[in-house]
Coordinates of C-alpha atoms in Angstrom, one line a residue:
Chain A
M1 CA 14.7 -20.5 -28.6
Q2 CA 10.9 -21.3 -28.0
N3 CA 11.8 -23.2 -25.0
S4 CA 13.6 -20.3 -23.4
M5 CA 10.7 -17.9 -24.3
A6 CA 8.3 -20.3 -22.7
T7 CA 10.5 -20.5 -19.6
Q8 CA 10.8 -16.9 -19.4
E9 CA 6.9 -16.5 -19.4
V10 CA 6.3 -19.2 -16.8
A11 CA 9.0 -17.3 -14.7
H12 CA 7.0 -14.0 -15.2
E13 CA 3.7 -15.5 -14.2
T14 CA 5.2 -17.1 -11.2
S15 CA 6.7 -13.8 -10.2
K16 CA 3.3 -12.1 -10.6
S17 CA 1.6 -14.9 -8.4
N18 CA 4.3 -14.4 -5.7
V19 CA 3.7 -10.6 -5.7
L20 CA -0.1 -11.2 -5.3
L21 CA 0.4 -13.8 -2.6
T22 CA 2.8 -11.4 -0.7
E23 CA 0.2 -8.6 -1.0
L24 CA -2.7 -10.8 0.2
V25 CA -0.6 -12.0 3.2
I26 CA 0.3 -8.4 4.2
V27 CA -3.4 -7.5 3.8
I28 CA -4.4 -10.4 6.0
L29 CA -1.6 -9.4 8.6
F30 CA -3.0 -5.9 8.9
F31 CA -6.5 -7.3 9.2
A32 CA -5.5 -9.6 11.9
L33 CA -3.9 -6.7 13.8
T34 CA -7.1 -4.6 13.4
A35 CA -9.2 -7.5 14.6
A36 CA -7.3 -8.0 17.7
T37 CA -7.5 -4.3 18.6
V38 CA -11.2 -4.2 17.8
M39 CA -11.9 -7.3 19.9
Q40 CA -10.2 -5.9 22.8
I41 CA -12.4 -2.8 22.5
F42 CA -15.5 -4.9 22.3
V43 CA -14.6 -6.9 25.4
G44 CA -13.7 -3.7 27.3
A45 CA -17.1 -2.1 26.4
H46 CA -19.0 -5.3 27.4
Q47 CA -17.0 -5.4 30.8
K48 CA -17.7 -1.7 31.5
S49 CA -21.5 -2.1 30.9
Q50 CA -21.5 -5.1 33.2
L51 CA -19.6 -3.2 35.9
N52 CA -22.1 -0.3 35.6
A53 CA -25.0 -2.7 36.1
R54 CA -23.3 -4.1 39.2
I55 CA -22.6 -0.7 40.7
T56 CA -26.3 0.2 40.1
E57 CA -27.4 -3.0 42.0
A58 CA -24.9 -2.3 44.8
S59 CA -25.9 1.3 45.3
I60 CA -29.6 0.2 45.5
I61 CA -28.7 -2.5 48.2
A62 CA -26.6 0.2 50.1
Q63 CA -29.4 2.8 50.0
D64 CA -31.9 0.1 51.2
T65 CA -29.8 -0.8 54.2
A66 CA -29.2 2.9 55.0
E67 CA -33.0 3.5 55.0
L68 CA -33.5 0.6 57.2
L69 CA -31.0 1.9 59.7
A70 CA -32.1 5.5 59.6
Q71 CA -33.3 6.8 62.8
E72 CA -32.8 3.4 64.5
T73 CA -31.4 3.4 68.0
N74 CA -30.6 -0.3 67.7
P75 CA -29.0 -0.9 64.4
E76 CA -27.8 -4.5 65.3
Q77 CA -31.3 -5.8 66.1
V78 CA -32.6 -4.3 62.7
L79 CA -29.8 -5.9 60.7
L80 CA -30.2 -9.3 62.3
E81 CA -34.1 -9.0 61.7
N82 CA -33.3 -8.3 57.9
G83 CA -31.1 -11.3 57.0
Y84 CA -27.7 -10.0 58.2
T85 CA -25.4 -12.3 60.1
K86 CA -22.7 -11.2 62.6
S87 CA -19.4 -11.9 61.0
A88 CA -17.1 -10.1 63.5
E89 CA -17.3 -7.6 66.5
N90 CA -19.5 -4.8 65.3
E91 CA -19.6 -6.1 61.8
Y92 CA -22.6 -7.6 60.0
T93 CA -22.7 -9.4 56.7
Y94 CA -25.4 -10.1 54.1
K95 CA -25.0 -12.1 50.9
T96 CA -27.3 -12.0 48.0
G97 CA -26.4 -13.5 44.7
E98 CA -22.8 -12.1 43.9
N99 CA -23.2 -9.1 46.2
R100 CA -22.1 -9.0 49.7
A101 CA -23.0 -6.1 52.1
V102 CA -20.8 -5.4 55.1
V103 CA -22.1 -3.1 57.8
R104 CA -19.6 -1.9 60.4
I105 CA -21.2 -0.1 63.3
S106 CA -19.1 2.4 65.6
S107 CA -20.3 5.0 67.9
E108 CA -19.0 8.3 69.3
T109 CA -20.0 9.7 72.6
K110 CA -20.9 13.4 72.4
A111 CA -21.9 15.8 75.2
G112 CA -25.6 15.3 74.7
G113 CA -25.7 11.6 73.6
N114 CA -24.3 9.1 71.3
L115 CA -23.7 9.3 67.4
I116 CA -24.0 5.9 65.9
F117 CA -22.2 5.4 62.5
S118 CA -23.2 2.5 60.2
T119 CA -20.7 2.2 57.3
I120 CA -22.3 0.2 54.6
T121 CA -19.9 -1.4 52.0
L122 CA -21.0 -3.4 49.0
Y123 CA -18.7 -6.0 47.4
N124 CA -19.3 -7.9 44.2
D125 CA -17.5 -11.2 43.7
A126 CA -17.7 -11.1 39.9
A127 CA -16.3 -7.5 39.8
D128 CA -13.5 -8.5 42.2
R129 CA -12.6 -11.5 40.0
A130 CA -12.7 -9.2 36.8
K131 CA -10.5 -6.7 38.7
L132 CA -8.0 -9.4 39.9
A133 CA -7.8 -11.0 36.4
L134 CA -7.0 -7.6 35.0
M135 CA -4.4 -6.8 37.7
Q136 CA -2.8 -10.3 37.0
S137 CA -2.9 -9.9 33.1
K138 CA -1.0 -6.6 33.5
G139 CA 1.7 -8.5 35.5
I140 CA 1.1 -6.8 38.8
K141 CA 3.1 -9.0 41.1
E142 CA 1.4 -8.3 44.2
A143 CA -2.1 -8.8 43.0
Q144 CA -4.4 -9.8 45.6
K145 CA -8.1 -9.9 46.3
P146 CA -9.3 -6.3 46.0
T147 CA -10.4 -4.9 49.4
E148 CA -12.2 -1.7 48.3
G149 CA -16.0 -2.3 47.7
L150 CA -18.1 -1.1 44.8
V151 CA -20.1 1.3 46.9
S152 CA -19.5 2.6 50.4
I153 CA -21.9 4.9 52.3
T154 CA -22.4 5.8 56.0
A155 CA -25.5 6.3 57.9
A156 CA -25.4 8.2 61.1
T157 CA -28.0 8.3 63.9
Y158 CA -28.1 10.6 66.9
V159 CA -29.3 9.1 70.1
P160 CA -29.7 11.8 72.7
D161 CA -29.1 11.0 76.3
L162 CA -32.3 12.2 78.1
T163 CA -31.1 11.4 81.6
L164 CA -28.7 14.4 81.3
G165 CA -31.8 16.8 81.1
N166 CA -31.2 18.0 77.7
A167 CA -33.5 19.7 75.5
P168 CA -36.5 17.7 74.3
S169 CA -35.9 16.3 70.7
T170 CA -39.4 16.4 69.6
E171 CA -42.2 19.1 69.5
L172 CA -44.5 17.0 71.5
E173 CA -41.9 16.7 74.4
Q174 CA -41.2 20.4 74.2
V175 CA -45.0 21.2 74.7
Q176 CA -45.1 18.8 77.5
A177 CA -42.1 20.2 79.2
E178 CA -43.6 23.8 78.9
E179 CA -47.1 22.6 80.2
A180 CA -45.5 20.8 83.2
P181 CA -44.5 23.8 85.3
V182 CA -47.9 25.5 84.6
E183 CA -49.8 22.4 86.0
E184 CA -47.4 22.3 88.9
A185 CA -48.2 26.1 89.7
Q186 CA -52.0 25.4 89.4
E187 CA -51.7 22.5 91.9
G188 CA -49.7 24.9 94.3
V189 CA -52.5 27.5 94.1
S190 CA -55.4 24.9 94.7
E191 CA -53.7 23.6 97.8
Chain B
M1 CA -2.7 -24.7 -7.9
S2 CA -1.4 -21.3 -6.8
S3 CA -4.8 -19.7 -8.1
M4 CA -6.6 -22.3 -6.0
F5 CA -4.5 -21.1 -2.9
V6 CA -5.3 -17.4 -3.8
F7 CA -8.9 -18.1 -3.9
L8 CA -8.6 -20.0 -0.4
L9 CA -6.8 -17.2 1.1
I10 CA -9.4 -14.5 -0.1
G11 CA -12.1 -16.9 1.0
A12 CA -10.6 -17.1 4.5
Y13 CA -10.3 -13.4 4.6
A14 CA -13.9 -13.0 3.8
V15 CA -15.0 -15.6 6.3
F16 CA -12.9 -13.9 9.1
S17 CA -14.2 -10.5 8.2
L18 CA -17.9 -11.7 8.6
L19 CA -16.9 -13.4 11.9
L20 CA -15.6 -10.3 13.3
V21 CA -18.7 -8.2 12.1
L22 CA -20.9 -10.9 13.8
I23 CA -19.0 -10.8 17.0
G24 CA -19.1 -7.0 16.9
V25 CA -22.9 -6.9 16.4
Q26 CA -23.4 -9.4 19.3
A27 CA -21.1 -7.4 21.6
Y28 CA -22.9 -4.1 20.8
K29 CA -26.3 -5.7 21.3
S30 CA -25.2 -6.9 24.7
V31 CA -23.9 -3.5 25.7
V32 CA -27.1 -1.7 24.5
D33 CA -29.3 -4.3 26.3
T34 CA -27.3 -4.1 29.6
T35 CA -27.3 -0.2 29.5
D36 CA -31.0 -0.2 28.8
L37 CA -31.9 -2.5 31.6
N38 CA -29.5 -0.5 34.0
S39 CA -31.2 2.7 33.2
Q40 CA -34.6 1.3 33.6
V41 CA -33.7 0.0 37.1
R42 CA -31.9 3.2 38.2
T43 CA -34.3 5.6 36.7
S44 CA -37.5 4.0 38.1
I45 CA -36.3 3.4 41.6
A46 CA -34.4 6.7 41.9
Y47 CA -37.4 8.7 40.5
V48 CA -39.9 7.2 42.9
A49 CA -37.5 7.5 45.8
N50 CA -36.8 11.1 45.3
K51 CA -40.4 12.0 44.8
V52 CA -41.2 10.2 48.1
R53 CA -38.4 11.9 50.0
A54 CA -39.5 15.4 48.6
A55 CA -43.1 14.8 49.6
D56 CA -42.3 13.3 53.1
G57 CA -45.4 13.6 55.2
M58 CA -47.7 14.1 52.4
V59 CA -47.6 10.5 51.1
A60 CA -50.4 8.1 50.9
F61 CA -50.3 4.5 49.5
R62 CA -53.6 3.1 48.2
Q63 CA -55.2 0.3 46.2
E64 CA -57.5 1.6 43.6
D65 CA -59.2 -0.5 41.0
G66 CA -56.5 -3.2 41.5
Y67 CA -53.7 -0.7 41.0
Q68 CA -51.1 0.1 43.7
V69 CA -51.1 4.0 43.7
L70 CA -48.7 6.2 45.6
N71 CA -50.4 9.6 46.2
L72 CA -48.2 12.6 46.9
R73 CA -50.1 15.4 47.8
Q74 CA -49.0 19.0 47.0
G75 CA -49.8 21.8 49.5
L76 CA -50.8 21.9 53.1
S77 CA -54.3 20.6 53.2
S78 CA -54.8 17.1 54.4
E79 CA -58.6 17.2 54.4
E80 CA -60.3 14.9 51.9
D81 CA -62.8 17.6 50.6
E82 CA -60.3 20.3 50.3
E83 CA -59.0 20.8 46.7
S84 CA -55.3 20.4 46.3
Y85 CA -53.2 18.7 43.6
E86 CA -51.6 15.3 44.0
T87 CA -49.2 13.3 41.9
R88 CA -50.2 9.7 41.5
I89 CA -47.5 7.1 40.7
Y90 CA -48.5 3.6 39.6
F91 CA -47.4 0.5 37.6
M92 CA -49.7 -0.3 34.4
K93 CA -49.4 -2.8 31.6
D94 CA -50.4 -1.5 28.3
P95 CA -53.1 -3.7 27.0
E96 CA -52.0 -3.4 23.3
T97 CA -48.3 -3.9 23.6
E98 CA -48.3 -5.9 27.0
K99 CA -45.4 -3.8 28.1
G100 CA -45.3 -2.8 31.6
G101 CA -44.4 0.8 32.8
L102 CA -44.3 3.3 35.5
Y103 CA -46.9 6.1 35.0
E104 CA -47.4 9.4 36.6
Q105 CA -50.5 11.5 36.8
I106 CA -51.0 14.9 38.3
A107 CA -54.8 15.5 39.2
M108 CA -56.9 17.3 41.8
S109 CA -57.2 15.2 44.9
T110 CA -61.0 15.1 44.4
D111 CA -60.8 13.6 40.8
P112 CA -61.4 9.8 40.5
F113 CA -58.3 7.7 39.6
D114 CA -58.2 6.9 35.9
P115 CA -55.0 4.8 34.9
E116 CA -55.3 5.8 31.2
L117 CA -54.5 9.5 31.9
G118 CA -51.0 8.9 33.2
E119 CA -47.8 9.7 31.4
L120 CA -45.1 7.1 31.1
I121 CA -42.0 7.6 33.2
T122 CA -40.1 4.6 32.1
N123 CA -40.8 0.9 31.0
V124 CA -40.3 -1.7 33.6
H125 CA -41.2 -5.3 33.6
A126 CA -42.8 -5.4 37.1
F127 CA -43.1 -2.7 39.9
T128 CA -44.8 -3.2 43.2
M129 CA -45.1 -1.1 46.3
A130 CA -46.0 -2.1 49.9
Q131 CA -46.2 -0.1 53.1
K132 CA -45.0 -1.5 56.4
G133 CA -45.4 0.9 59.2
L134 CA -43.1 3.7 58.5
L135 CA -41.3 1.9 55.8
L136 CA -42.3 2.0 52.1
E137 CA -41.0 -1.0 50.2
L138 CA -40.4 -0.8 46.5
K139 CA -39.7 -3.9 44.4
L140 CA -38.7 -3.8 40.8
T141 CA -38.6 -7.2 39.0
E142 CA -36.6 -7.4 35.8
A143 CA -37.6 -9.6 32.8
N144 CA -35.2 -12.2 33.9
G145 CA -36.8 -12.6 37.2
H146 CA -34.1 -10.7 39.1
E147 CA -35.6 -8.4 41.9
N148 CA -34.4 -5.1 43.2
W149 CA -35.6 -3.9 46.6
L150 CA -35.6 -0.4 48.1
H151 CA -37.0 0.6 51.5
L152 CA -37.9 4.2 52.1
R153 CA -38.4 5.4 55.7
F154 CA -40.7 8.2 56.3
R155 CA -39.1 10.9 58.3
T156 CA -42.1 12.6 59.5
E157 CA -43.6 11.0 62.5
R158 CA -46.7 13.0 62.6
P159 CA -47.9 13.1 59.0
L160 CA -50.0 15.9 57.6
F161 CA -51.7 13.5 55.3
A162 CA -54.6 11.9 57.4
D163 CA -54.7 8.3 55.9
V164 CA -51.1 7.4 55.8
Y165 CA -49.9 5.8 58.9

């Protein structure tokens, strides 16, 4: 009789321990799920802040290049003088750290002159790698190196063709053009 | 034995919770630091660039008492003895805190330059300016030594401000 009561008590205690252990395992399971979600969010936030920093740096480099090319009639020479190398026909590349600036030059002939377009595109190797890894992790089978840059701006310069007898482009030339016929008339009178 | 296992399980739960909190703190700190640095770089360069572009033709770059000062004159007068307001932008290190910052001061053009009277725009590690012909070169150096450059081209070929270029 006493043995059976002792056996029943041990069984009851074991049952309580089992319930407790099961509850703890379930708690730890939920904790693990929550931790996995939170870790994903932390990593995403960190990557976004790094991407913002890279975009800021890229936009400063793009602005810098655009300012160097502004009002320049020979952009190729300016680029070569500022560390760019010719990578293809009408394409110049500059690499600094993980940033790569690519300038593509094109021109359009207009009635009064030429319009020179310089398209400045900034690529960042670290951002490209991160994007590629993200695409691969999502199982995108056609994942390849991203071709769009972080930042892209276009600088345009108008080069008037003065041989066509167009209107002068600066105020000084306009004043000189107006004074020229007066001087010729005065020379005619004196003769 | 089973109670030992329960204690171990609870202990493991506590350790992993602590690890998660520590990782979260590190991640948050890194995000805040990167954001702070990013805004310093963007704000300082964008602010100076926009001020220079808005005052094109009325910009002078001077060295005064060891400070590189960018003077942006407001108004049409370019004569030295004519009174007009000018905005002075310069970099200065606070002698007490040793923290560098970009400062701005609005004063009469005839007033002497006093760096203590400026207002802080933003904290930066180092900021230098140089003029090369029609180009104004801005260089921002971060605390880790990384440099950010920006060239600004003056659009006005005949400046109103006599001592520019």
